[in-house]
Amino acid sequence: MGKSRSRWLCFPFLRLTSSFWRCPLSRRSLLIATLCAVYLVFVVSYVGYSQQHRDRRTDRHKYRHTRGLETDGALLDSADLQTGESFVVPTRSNVVYITLKFKRLKPANIRGTIRPKLRRKLRKNKSASSAFTQDKLGALERDAGQIKRHFAPKTSWKETREVDYKSLDVNHRSHRDEVAESNISSIRIYSQSAPQWFSAQDVGAMRFLADAKVLRIREVPRGESPSPLLMFEGETSATARSSVCGGRCGVISSPVDTTEVFAYHLDRVLGLNRTLPAVSRKFRFLHDGRPSPVVLWDESLYPEGLAAGRATVRLTWGGYQRSLKQRCWHKNISPRPDSDCGAVHHYEWSSLALFDFLLQIHNRLDGSCCGFRPRQEDECAELGRHAECGDPERLQLANIVHRGHDPRHLVFTNNKGFFDRNEDNLDFRLLEGITELPEQAVSVLRSRRLRERLLQSLFLDETYWESQGGRQGIDKLIDVVERRAKVLLTYINAHGIRVIAMNA
């Protein structure tokens, strides 16, 4: 009895179970249904609470992670930060895409590519002597107005033969101003040296033509030519004996003759070295301030003076073709007296033909436009020279110039090229009779580095570069020359032209 009683005390649920099974069936069913309902309500409420708690934890995790991405740069890869790509952030329940937008950084200043700014110093110096500056600027404006009236289109240059610009010099400038202005040049050489195809004399001549202070400008008549030379004098020399130029001078051309500058750079890139240094420069008192080609004055081209004209070679087309077959002065062998040879070396004609073909300069070898279809506005068509093509002895070569002390080598002047001539209308007459071409120039064309070198060379002349529309305009000019170079290389292969070293 005692053991049975202690069993019910230790296990009270056994008593409930026995009483449960002794109750009627309907009552048992009601109790079971009630317990099931209570259990179901408990389970549903527990699941909902768990899901809500999990969502809250996810939101807090997303907030902390996003904030960490925005503030802590160490959480992100440096390479991804630079590229600005999207990041994928995994969470427990979903995937969150975060696009980072970073502030654009300034590009680094590469040493030697940016010109130092000197305008602040100039303004500071000008403000220090404002009274003198205002008076001098007023005088400069009055003098400039007088000069502009002298050179107006209504007045011929013949009426104003010489203009002295010494009155425009600012003689009381401080030494600091002079040094600052001397450092500003339109010839851009940012590295330690210029490109290898420019000599030290070339660089010095370019800097003189672009930056020299203009002392005077005058119009100089030349021989039988109806158009005089417009020259500026930039340096004077006590030992100069010439009546044309008292020191160092430049010849100013018309703004439309821009091919003179391109021809100079092409000549140096190809290694021909037959043109005179030329740059583009603005004169505020000439041509409405538009850039004009300026060519270095070379007095050796006029050994007998301007009245006698330049030292030229007089030759007909027929005589020129016969001299090419005789290979005049080849290997320094003197030609026979009855030959058609002149003083020019045989190799010079090969360099001239290659140079003129790339730029389509026809005024030297094909002045009558016999090798292409001329336009109505071309000089040969206007003067009726095209009808003379049938008689080679009547066709005169023109502008074949050499220095007085060096008749063996030509100097390429008046390089008026044409970039608007299509490949189907090129003047192949310029190559007629040529059986050899210079190896150095042809190697540049074959190396496919002509564009690279021309860009590097033309970039030096800032005024010319900007006047042609910058890189886009320069690329168009180089496109034309590259297409003609391909045509020339095809012509060389098709006609068996030899490419040899020419060191005449």
Short mmCIF file of C-alpha atoms in Angstrom, two decimals:
data_model
loop_
_atom_site.label_atom_id
_atom_site.label_comp_id
_atom_site.label_asym_id
_atom_site.label_seq_id
_atom_site.Cartn_x
_atom_site.Cartn_y
_atom_site.Cartn_z
CA MET A 1 0.00 0.00 0.00
CA GLY A 2 2.82 2.34 0.92
CA LYS A 3 4.71 1.51 -2.27
CA SER A 4 1.66 2.17 -4.46
CA ARG A 5 1.06 5.52 -2.83
CA SER A 6 4.67 6.60 -3.28
CA ARG A 7 4.49 5.67 -6.98
CA TRP A 8 1.58 8.01 -7.62
CA LEU A 9 3.36 10.81 -5.78
CA CYS A 10 6.54 10.48 -7.85
CA PHE A 11 4.72 10.13 -11.15
CA PRO A 12 1.60 12.30 -11.01
CA PHE A 13 1.15 12.19 -14.78
CA LEU A 14 0.39 8.47 -14.52
CA ARG A 15 -2.64 9.34 -12.41
CA LEU A 16 -3.83 11.83 -14.98
CA THR A 17 -3.34 9.27 -17.72
CA SER A 18 -5.38 6.60 -15.95
CA SER A 19 -8.20 9.01 -15.18
CA PHE A 20 -8.10 10.23 -18.77
CA TRP A 21 -8.68 6.81 -20.19
CA ARG A 22 -11.51 6.13 -17.70
CA CYS A 23 -13.51 9.18 -18.89
CA PRO A 24 -16.16 8.88 -21.67
CA LEU A 25 -15.13 8.91 -25.36
CA SER A 26 -16.78 12.25 -26.25
CA ARG A 27 -14.98 14.02 -23.50
CA ARG A 28 -11.67 12.54 -24.56
CA SER A 29 -12.19 13.68 -28.16
CA LEU A 30 -12.95 17.22 -27.01
CA LEU A 31 -9.81 17.35 -24.91
CA ILE A 32 -7.63 16.09 -27.75
CA ALA A 33 -9.06 18.64 -30.19
CA THR A 34 -8.48 21.44 -27.70
CA LEU A 35 -4.89 20.41 -27.15
CA CYS A 36 -4.28 20.23 -30.92
CA ALA A 37 -5.70 23.71 -31.45
CA VAL A 38 -3.58 25.19 -28.69
CA TYR A 39 -0.49 23.50 -30.11
CA LEU A 40 -1.23 24.79 -33.64
CA VAL A 41 -1.65 28.36 -32.40
CA PHE A 42 1.62 28.11 -30.50
CA VAL A 43 3.51 26.78 -33.52
CA VAL A 44 2.19 29.47 -35.90
CA SER A 45 3.02 32.29 -33.51
CA TYR A 46 6.53 30.92 -32.93
CA VAL A 47 7.27 30.64 -36.67
CA GLY A 48 6.11 34.21 -37.33
CA TYR A 49 8.21 35.58 -34.54
CA SER A 50 11.28 33.73 -35.76
CA GLN A 51 10.85 35.05 -39.32
CA GLN A 52 10.42 38.64 -38.12
CA HIS A 53 13.48 38.36 -35.91
CA ARG A 54 15.54 37.00 -38.84
CA ASP A 55 14.47 39.90 -41.13
CA ARG A 56 15.51 42.44 -38.53
CA ARG A 57 18.91 40.82 -38.21
CA THR A 58 19.29 40.87 -42.01
CA ASP A 59 18.43 44.58 -42.24
CA ARG A 60 20.93 45.44 -39.52
CA HIS A 61 23.60 43.41 -41.31
CA LYS A 62 22.90 45.14 -44.63
CA TYR A 63 23.10 48.57 -43.03
CA ARG A 64 26.37 47.86 -41.30
CA HIS A 65 27.90 46.33 -44.47
CA THR A 66 26.80 49.17 -46.74
CA ARG A 67 28.07 51.77 -44.35
CA GLY A 68 31.36 49.93 -44.12
CA LEU A 69 31.70 49.99 -47.92
CA GLU A 70 31.16 53.75 -48.01
CA THR A 71 33.50 54.65 -45.17
CA ASP A 72 36.14 52.00 -44.91
CA GLY A 73 38.29 51.90 -48.07
CA ALA A 74 40.20 48.92 -46.72
CA LEU A 75 37.22 46.64 -47.32
CA LEU A 76 37.44 47.13 -51.09
CA ASP A 77 40.05 46.06 -53.54
CA SER A 78 42.04 49.03 -54.86
CA ALA A 79 41.88 47.78 -58.44
CA ASP A 80 38.07 47.64 -58.30
CA LEU A 81 37.92 51.12 -56.83
CA GLN A 82 39.78 52.51 -59.82
CA THR A 83 37.60 50.84 -62.37
CA GLY A 84 34.29 51.66 -60.61
CA GLU A 85 32.77 48.20 -61.15
CA SER A 86 29.67 46.87 -59.31
CA PHE A 87 30.10 44.80 -56.17
CA VAL A 88 28.08 41.72 -55.13
CA VAL A 89 27.40 41.55 -51.38
CA PRO A 90 26.06 38.14 -50.23
CA THR A 91 23.66 38.00 -47.24
CA ARG A 92 21.72 35.24 -45.54
CA SER A 93 18.47 35.73 -47.42
CA ASN A 94 19.28 37.49 -50.70
CA VAL A 95 21.96 39.27 -52.85
CA VAL A 96 22.38 43.05 -52.75
CA TYR A 97 24.04 44.89 -55.68
CA ILE A 98 25.83 48.11 -54.80
CA THR A 99 27.21 50.49 -57.48
CA LEU A 100 29.92 52.80 -56.22
CA LYS A 101 30.40 56.22 -57.78
CA PHE A 102 33.75 57.74 -57.04
CA LYS A 103 34.94 61.28 -57.51
CA ARG A 104 37.01 61.65 -60.64
CA LEU A 105 40.61 62.33 -59.78
CA LYS A 106 42.80 64.82 -61.60
CA PRO A 107 45.35 63.24 -63.97
CA ALA A 108 48.89 63.31 -62.79
CA ASN A 109 51.09 66.01 -64.26
CA ILE A 110 53.71 64.20 -66.26
CA ARG A 111 57.01 65.94 -65.95
CA GLY A 112 58.05 67.79 -69.07
CA THR A 113 54.61 67.84 -70.75
CA ILE A 114 53.05 70.95 -69.24
CA ARG A 115 54.41 74.38 -69.86
CA PRO A 116 55.04 76.40 -66.68
CA LYS A 117 52.61 79.24 -66.15
CA LEU A 118 54.33 82.60 -66.13
CA ARG A 119 51.37 84.94 -66.43
CA ARG A 120 51.14 85.62 -62.71
CA LYS A 121 54.67 86.91 -62.65
CA LEU A 122 53.98 89.12 -65.64
CA ARG A 123 50.88 90.58 -64.02
CA LYS A 124 52.77 91.17 -60.80
CA ASN A 125 55.55 93.00 -62.60
CA LYS A 126 53.10 95.01 -64.63
CA SER A 127 51.20 96.07 -61.54
CA ALA A 128 54.46 97.23 -59.95
CA SER A 129 54.95 99.77 -62.73
CA SER A 130 51.34 100.37 -63.69
CA ALA A 131 51.80 104.01 -64.53
CA PHE A 132 54.56 103.30 -67.06
CA THR A 133 52.70 100.28 -68.46
CA GLN A 134 49.51 102.19 -69.16
CA ASP A 135 51.39 104.97 -70.93
CA LYS A 136 53.43 102.50 -72.98
CA LEU A 137 50.41 100.39 -73.91
CA GLY A 138 48.67 103.48 -75.16
CA ALA A 139 51.66 104.32 -77.33
CA LEU A 140 51.80 100.74 -78.64
CA GLU A 141 48.14 100.80 -79.58
CA ARG A 142 48.57 104.09 -81.45
CA ASP A 143 51.61 102.74 -83.30
CA ALA A 144 49.82 99.50 -84.08
CA GLY A 145 46.91 101.45 -85.50
CA GLN A 146 49.26 103.36 -87.77
CA ILE A 147 50.94 100.15 -88.90
CA LYS A 148 47.60 98.49 -89.58
CA ARG A 149 46.58 101.43 -91.73
CA HIS A 150 49.87 101.16 -93.65
CA PHE A 151 49.30 97.45 -94.33
CA ALA A 152 45.58 97.62 -95.02
CA PRO A 153 44.43 95.80 -98.18
CA LYS A 154 43.48 99.11 -99.79
CA THR A 155 47.09 100.26 -99.67
CA SER A 156 49.68 98.50 -101.78
CA TRP A 157 52.96 97.39 -100.25
CA LYS A 158 54.68 99.43 -102.93
CA GLU A 159 53.39 102.60 -101.26
CA THR A 160 54.90 101.54 -97.94
CA ARG A 161 58.28 100.11 -98.71
CA GLU A 162 59.65 99.87 -95.18
CA VAL A 163 58.20 99.99 -91.69
CA ASP A 164 60.46 100.53 -88.68
CA TYR A 165 59.32 98.77 -85.50
CA LYS A 166 61.93 100.15 -83.13
CA SER A 167 59.32 102.51 -81.72
CA LEU A 168 57.43 99.45 -80.49
CA ASP A 169 60.29 98.20 -78.32
CA VAL A 170 59.71 98.44 -74.59
CA ASN A 171 63.19 99.54 -73.55
CA HIS A 172 62.39 100.06 -69.86
CA ARG A 173 61.18 96.56 -69.10
CA SER A 174 62.61 94.90 -66.05
CA HIS A 175 65.07 92.06 -66.39
CA ARG A 176 62.52 89.67 -64.89
CA ASP A 177 60.00 90.49 -67.63
CA GLU A 178 62.57 89.81 -70.36
CA VAL A 179 63.52 86.46 -68.83
CA ALA A 180 59.87 85.47 -68.45
CA GLU A 181 59.03 86.34 -72.05
CA SER A 182 62.09 84.52 -73.36
CA ASN A 183 60.91 81.32 -71.67
CA ILE A 184 57.59 81.35 -73.53
CA SER A 185 58.06 79.88 -77.00
CA SER A 186 55.72 78.50 -79.62
CA ILE A 187 58.31 75.81 -80.37
CA ARG A 188 57.40 73.02 -77.96
CA ILE A 189 60.40 70.92 -76.97
CA TYR A 190 59.61 69.41 -73.57
CA SER A 191 62.25 66.70 -73.55
CA GLN A 192 65.98 67.18 -73.19
CA SER A 193 66.52 67.25 -76.94
CA ALA A 194 64.57 67.69 -80.17
CA PRO A 195 63.73 64.73 -82.43
CA GLN A 196 66.78 63.16 -84.01
CA TRP A 197 66.03 64.40 -87.52
CA PHE A 198 66.49 68.03 -86.43
CA SER A 199 69.98 69.42 -86.13
CA ALA A 200 71.00 72.04 -83.60
CA GLN A 201 70.97 74.62 -86.42
CA ASP A 202 67.40 73.62 -87.31
CA VAL A 203 66.20 74.09 -83.74
CA GLY A 204 67.95 77.44 -83.45
CA ALA A 205 66.43 78.62 -86.75
CA MET A 206 62.94 77.52 -85.71
CA ARG A 207 63.17 79.33 -82.40
CA PHE A 208 64.41 82.47 -84.14
CA LEU A 209 61.60 82.45 -86.71
CA ALA A 210 58.93 81.80 -84.08
CA ASP A 211 60.09 83.95 -81.17
CA ALA A 212 62.50 86.63 -82.38
CA LYS A 213 61.55 90.22 -81.70
CA VAL A 214 60.63 91.98 -84.93
CA LEU A 215 62.81 95.04 -85.44
CA ARG A 216 61.56 96.06 -88.88
CA ILE A 217 59.60 94.72 -91.83
CA ARG A 218 60.20 95.75 -95.38
CA GLU A 219 59.31 94.78 -98.89
CA VAL A 220 62.25 93.81 -101.10
CA PRO A 221 61.98 93.48 -104.91
CA ARG A 222 63.64 90.46 -106.46
CA GLY A 223 64.85 90.21 -110.05
CA GLU A 224 62.22 89.61 -112.68
CA SER A 225 59.61 88.34 -110.23
CA PRO A 226 56.52 90.58 -110.06
CA SER A 227 55.96 89.77 -106.39
CA PRO A 228 58.54 91.20 -103.96
CA LEU A 229 59.71 89.53 -100.78
CA LEU A 230 58.20 90.60 -97.48
CA MET A 231 60.99 90.24 -94.93
CA PHE A 232 61.31 90.86 -91.22
CA GLU A 233 64.56 91.52 -89.42
CA GLY A 234 64.95 89.99 -86.00
CA GLU A 235 68.63 90.31 -85.22
CA THR A 236 71.27 92.81 -86.24
CA SER A 237 74.95 92.21 -86.69
CA ALA A 238 77.74 94.76 -86.82
CA THR A 239 79.70 92.57 -89.24
CA ALA A 240 76.83 92.07 -91.71
CA ARG A 241 77.73 93.28 -95.20
CA SER A 242 74.41 92.62 -96.91
CA SER A 243 72.12 95.46 -97.84
CA VAL A 244 69.12 93.12 -97.79
CA CYS A 245 69.37 91.77 -94.28
CA GLY A 246 71.40 93.41 -91.56
CA GLY A 247 71.60 90.27 -89.45
CA ARG A 248 69.17 87.38 -89.35
CA CYS A 249 65.91 87.61 -91.25
CA GLY A 250 62.84 85.67 -92.24
CA VAL A 251 60.62 85.76 -95.32
CA ILE A 252 56.88 86.08 -94.60
CA SER A 253 54.57 84.21 -96.97
CA SER A 254 50.83 84.36 -97.49
CA PRO A 255 48.62 82.56 -94.93
CA VAL A 256 47.35 80.26 -97.69
CA ASP A 257 50.83 78.80 -98.28
CA THR A 258 50.68 76.58 -95.20
CA THR A 259 52.15 73.58 -97.01
CA GLU A 260 55.56 75.22 -96.71
CA VAL A 261 55.68 74.30 -93.01
CA PHE A 262 54.43 70.75 -93.58
CA ALA A 263 56.96 70.30 -96.38
CA TYR A 264 59.80 71.34 -94.06
CA HIS A 265 58.88 68.72 -91.46
CA LEU A 266 58.35 66.01 -94.08
CA ASP A 267 61.75 66.79 -95.58
CA ARG A 268 63.47 66.40 -92.22
CA VAL A 269 61.57 63.22 -91.29
CA LEU A 270 62.56 61.57 -94.59
CA GLY A 271 66.19 62.59 -94.10
CA LEU A 272 66.43 64.62 -97.31
CA ASN A 273 67.44 67.93 -95.65
CA ARG A 274 66.82 70.03 -98.74
CA THR A 275 64.28 72.62 -97.50
CA LEU A 276 64.84 75.81 -95.55
CA PRO A 277 63.57 75.96 -91.93
CA ALA A 278 59.99 77.17 -91.78
CA VAL A 279 57.50 77.81 -88.99
CA SER A 280 54.08 79.37 -88.63
CA ARG A 281 53.84 82.71 -86.86
CA LYS A 282 51.20 85.34 -86.16
CA PHE A 283 51.79 89.03 -86.80
CA ARG A 284 49.04 91.16 -85.32
CA PHE A 285 49.78 93.90 -87.85
CA LEU A 286 49.69 91.59 -90.94
CA HIS A 287 47.01 89.41 -92.51
CA ASP A 288 44.52 90.22 -89.74
CA GLY A 289 46.60 88.27 -87.23
CA ARG A 290 46.28 84.97 -89.07
CA PRO A 291 49.20 82.52 -88.92
CA SER A 292 51.62 82.97 -91.79
CA PRO A 293 54.49 80.71 -92.88
CA VAL A 294 57.89 82.22 -92.18
CA VAL A 295 60.94 80.81 -93.98
CA LEU A 296 64.53 81.48 -92.98
CA TRP A 297 66.30 83.94 -95.26
CA ASP A 298 69.30 82.37 -97.03
CA GLU A 299 71.42 84.90 -98.89
CA SER A 300 73.49 82.17 -100.55
CA LEU A 301 70.56 81.52 -102.88
CA TYR A 302 71.21 84.99 -104.38
CA PRO A 303 74.95 85.01 -105.02
CA GLU A 304 74.72 87.99 -107.40
CA GLY A 305 72.13 89.90 -105.40
CA LEU A 306 68.36 90.10 -105.46
CA ALA A 307 68.36 92.03 -108.74
CA ALA A 308 69.93 89.07 -110.55
CA GLY A 309 67.56 86.57 -108.97
CA ARG A 310 68.28 83.18 -107.47
CA ALA A 311 70.84 80.67 -108.66
CA THR A 312 68.67 78.41 -110.80
CA VAL A 313 69.15 75.65 -113.35
CA ARG A 314 67.65 76.30 -116.77
CA LEU A 315 66.58 73.03 -118.31
CA THR A 316 63.86 71.72 -120.60
CA TRP A 317 61.89 68.55 -120.02
CA GLY A 318 63.68 66.84 -122.91
CA GLY A 319 67.11 67.85 -121.60
CA TYR A 320 66.11 66.72 -118.10
CA GLN A 321 65.19 63.25 -119.33
CA ARG A 322 68.46 62.93 -121.24
CA SER A 323 70.47 64.00 -118.19
CA LEU A 324 68.77 61.29 -116.10
CA LYS A 325 69.99 58.63 -118.56
CA GLN A 326 73.54 59.99 -118.47
CA ARG A 327 73.70 59.87 -114.62
CA CYS A 328 75.50 63.18 -114.37
CA TRP A 329 78.28 63.48 -111.79
CA HIS A 330 77.72 59.93 -110.58
CA LYS A 331 80.75 58.77 -108.58
CA ASN A 332 82.15 62.29 -109.09
CA ILE A 333 82.91 61.56 -112.75
CA SER A 334 82.88 64.74 -114.80
CA PRO A 335 80.42 64.54 -117.72
CA ARG A 336 81.43 65.10 -121.30
CA PRO A 337 81.20 68.66 -122.64
CA ASP A 338 78.64 67.71 -125.29
CA SER A 339 76.30 66.06 -122.78
CA ASP A 340 73.11 67.54 -121.42
CA CYS A 341 74.42 67.47 -117.88
CA GLY A 342 74.33 70.55 -115.76
CA ALA A 343 75.93 71.18 -112.40
CA VAL A 344 73.36 69.19 -110.39
CA HIS A 345 74.27 65.72 -109.14
CA HIS A 346 72.24 62.80 -110.46
CA TYR A 347 70.96 61.77 -107.03
CA GLU A 348 69.36 65.16 -106.43
CA TRP A 349 66.70 64.51 -109.04
CA SER A 350 65.68 61.29 -107.28
CA SER A 351 65.17 63.08 -103.97
CA LEU A 352 63.27 65.87 -105.68
CA ALA A 353 60.96 63.44 -107.50
CA LEU A 354 60.11 61.51 -104.32
CA PHE A 355 59.50 64.69 -102.34
CA ASP A 356 57.34 66.34 -105.01
CA PHE A 357 55.27 63.19 -105.56
CA LEU A 358 54.30 62.85 -101.88
CA LEU A 359 53.16 66.48 -101.76
CA GLN A 360 52.10 66.66 -105.44
CA ILE A 361 54.22 69.73 -106.10
CA HIS A 362 54.13 70.14 -109.87
CA ASN A 363 55.50 73.68 -110.31
CA ARG A 364 59.10 72.42 -110.65
CA LEU A 365 59.04 69.38 -112.94
CA ASP A 366 55.56 69.65 -114.45
CA GLY A 367 54.65 73.31 -114.63
CA SER A 368 52.33 72.70 -117.58
CA CYS A 369 50.27 70.08 -115.69
CA CYS A 370 50.91 67.37 -118.26
CA GLY A 371 50.75 64.47 -115.83
CA PHE A 372 47.29 65.02 -114.31
CA ARG A 373 43.92 66.63 -114.94
CA PRO A 374 44.22 70.26 -113.84
CA ARG A 375 41.39 72.30 -112.45
CA GLN A 376 40.16 75.44 -114.14
CA GLU A 377 41.58 77.61 -111.35
CA ASP A 378 45.07 76.09 -111.65
CA GLU A 379 47.70 78.45 -113.04
CA CYS A 380 48.66 76.12 -115.89
CA ALA A 381 45.05 75.96 -117.08
CA GLU A 382 44.51 79.70 -116.82
CA LEU A 383 47.67 80.48 -118.81
CA GLY A 384 47.04 77.78 -121.41
CA ARG A 385 50.25 75.88 -120.69
CA HIS A 386 48.51 72.53 -120.82
CA ALA A 387 48.50 72.75 -124.62
CA GLU A 388 52.35 72.70 -124.69
CA CYS A 389 52.63 69.14 -123.37
CA GLY A 390 53.20 67.72 -126.86
CA ASP A 391 56.61 69.37 -127.31
CA PRO A 392 59.11 68.35 -124.59
CA GLU A 393 61.69 70.89 -125.77
CA ARG A 394 59.31 73.75 -125.07
CA LEU A 395 58.50 72.63 -121.53
CA GLN A 396 60.76 74.49 -119.12
CA LEU A 397 61.58 73.25 -115.65
CA ALA A 398 61.14 76.00 -113.05
CA ASN A 399 62.22 76.75 -109.51
CA ILE A 400 65.28 74.46 -109.68
CA VAL A 401 67.39 76.30 -107.10
CA HIS A 402 70.82 75.71 -105.59
CA ARG A 403 73.19 77.70 -103.42
CA GLY A 404 75.84 79.77 -105.12
CA HIS A 405 78.73 77.96 -103.45
CA ASP A 406 77.19 74.47 -103.82
CA PRO A 407 75.78 73.87 -107.32
CA ARG A 408 75.74 70.08 -106.90
CA HIS A 409 72.86 70.05 -104.41
CA LEU A 410 69.38 71.45 -104.81
CA VAL A 411 67.39 73.53 -102.34
CA PHE A 412 63.64 72.90 -102.32
CA THR A 413 61.87 76.29 -102.14
CA ASN A 414 58.32 77.46 -102.86
CA ASN A 415 56.92 74.10 -101.82
CA LYS A 416 53.29 74.59 -102.81
CA GLY A 417 51.73 71.17 -102.36
CA PHE A 418 48.19 69.93 -102.88
CA PHE A 419 46.39 67.73 -100.35
CA ASP A 420 43.05 67.72 -102.18
CA ARG A 421 44.19 65.63 -105.15
CA ASN A 422 42.74 62.12 -105.24
CA GLU A 423 44.72 58.96 -105.83
CA ASP A 424 43.18 58.52 -109.29
CA ASN A 425 44.59 61.89 -110.40
CA LEU A 426 48.15 61.81 -109.09
CA ASP A 427 50.93 63.28 -111.18
CA PHE A 428 53.09 60.26 -112.08
CA ARG A 429 54.98 62.39 -114.59
CA LEU A 430 57.07 63.54 -111.62
CA LEU A 431 58.53 60.01 -111.44
CA GLU A 432 59.21 59.64 -115.14
CA GLY A 433 62.84 58.72 -115.90
CA ILE A 434 63.64 57.99 -112.23
CA THR A 435 65.32 54.60 -111.77
CA GLU A 436 66.73 55.05 -108.25
CA LEU A 437 65.38 56.45 -104.99
CA PRO A 438 67.10 57.28 -101.67
CA GLU A 439 67.18 54.37 -99.26
CA GLN A 440 66.75 56.41 -96.10
CA ALA A 441 63.53 58.05 -97.27
CA VAL A 442 62.03 54.82 -98.63
CA SER A 443 62.88 52.98 -95.41
CA VAL A 444 60.82 55.50 -93.45
CA LEU A 445 57.87 54.91 -95.77
CA ARG A 446 58.20 51.14 -95.46
CA SER A 447 58.60 51.13 -91.68
CA ARG A 448 55.02 52.38 -91.20
CA ARG A 449 56.29 54.96 -88.73
CA LEU A 450 55.71 57.95 -90.98
CA ARG A 451 52.61 59.05 -89.04
CA GLU A 452 54.33 58.72 -85.69
CA ARG A 453 57.31 60.79 -86.76
CA LEU A 454 55.25 63.47 -88.49
CA LEU A 455 53.05 63.87 -85.43
CA GLN A 456 56.07 64.15 -83.21
CA SER A 457 57.69 66.65 -85.56
CA LEU A 458 54.68 68.86 -86.30
CA PHE A 459 53.78 69.03 -82.60
CA LEU A 460 56.85 71.21 -82.09
CA ASP A 461 55.25 74.09 -84.01
CA GLU A 462 52.35 75.03 -81.75
CA THR A 463 51.03 77.81 -83.99
CA TYR A 464 50.89 75.58 -87.06
CA TRP A 465 49.40 72.70 -85.05
CA GLU A 466 46.53 74.85 -83.78
CA SER A 467 45.97 76.56 -87.14
CA GLN A 468 45.29 73.18 -88.76
CA GLY A 469 42.69 72.19 -86.19
CA GLY A 470 44.90 70.33 -83.73
CA ARG A 471 45.41 66.58 -83.82
CA GLN A 472 42.30 65.95 -85.90
CA GLY A 473 43.35 68.31 -88.69
CA ILE A 474 46.95 67.11 -88.69
CA ASP A 475 45.78 63.49 -88.94
CA LYS A 476 43.84 64.30 -92.10
CA LEU A 477 46.94 65.74 -93.76
CA ILE A 478 49.02 62.74 -92.75
CA ASP A 479 46.31 60.40 -94.08
CA VAL A 480 46.78 61.91 -97.54
CA VAL A 481 50.56 61.53 -97.43
CA GLU A 482 50.32 57.94 -96.16
CA ARG A 483 48.01 56.94 -99.02
CA ARG A 484 50.42 58.46 -101.54
CA ALA A 485 53.30 56.67 -99.85
CA LYS A 486 51.53 53.33 -100.40
CA VAL A 487 51.00 54.22 -104.05
CA LEU A 488 54.67 55.13 -104.37
CA LEU A 489 55.81 51.84 -102.81
CA THR A 490 53.60 49.94 -105.24
CA TYR A 491 55.08 51.96 -108.10
CA ILE A 492 58.61 51.11 -106.92
CA ASN A 493 57.88 47.38 -106.95
CA ALA A 494 56.02 47.46 -110.25
CA HIS A 495 58.74 49.39 -112.14
CA GLY A 496 61.75 47.78 -110.52
CA ILE A 497 63.13 51.03 -109.12
CA ARG A 498 66.29 50.45 -107.11
CA VAL A 499 66.54 51.76 -103.56
CA ILE A 500 70.14 52.69 -102.80
CA ALA A 501 72.08 54.79 -100.32
CA MET A 502 72.65 58.27 -101.68
CA ASN A 503 75.45 60.18 -100.04
CA ALA A 504 76.37 62.54 -102.80
#
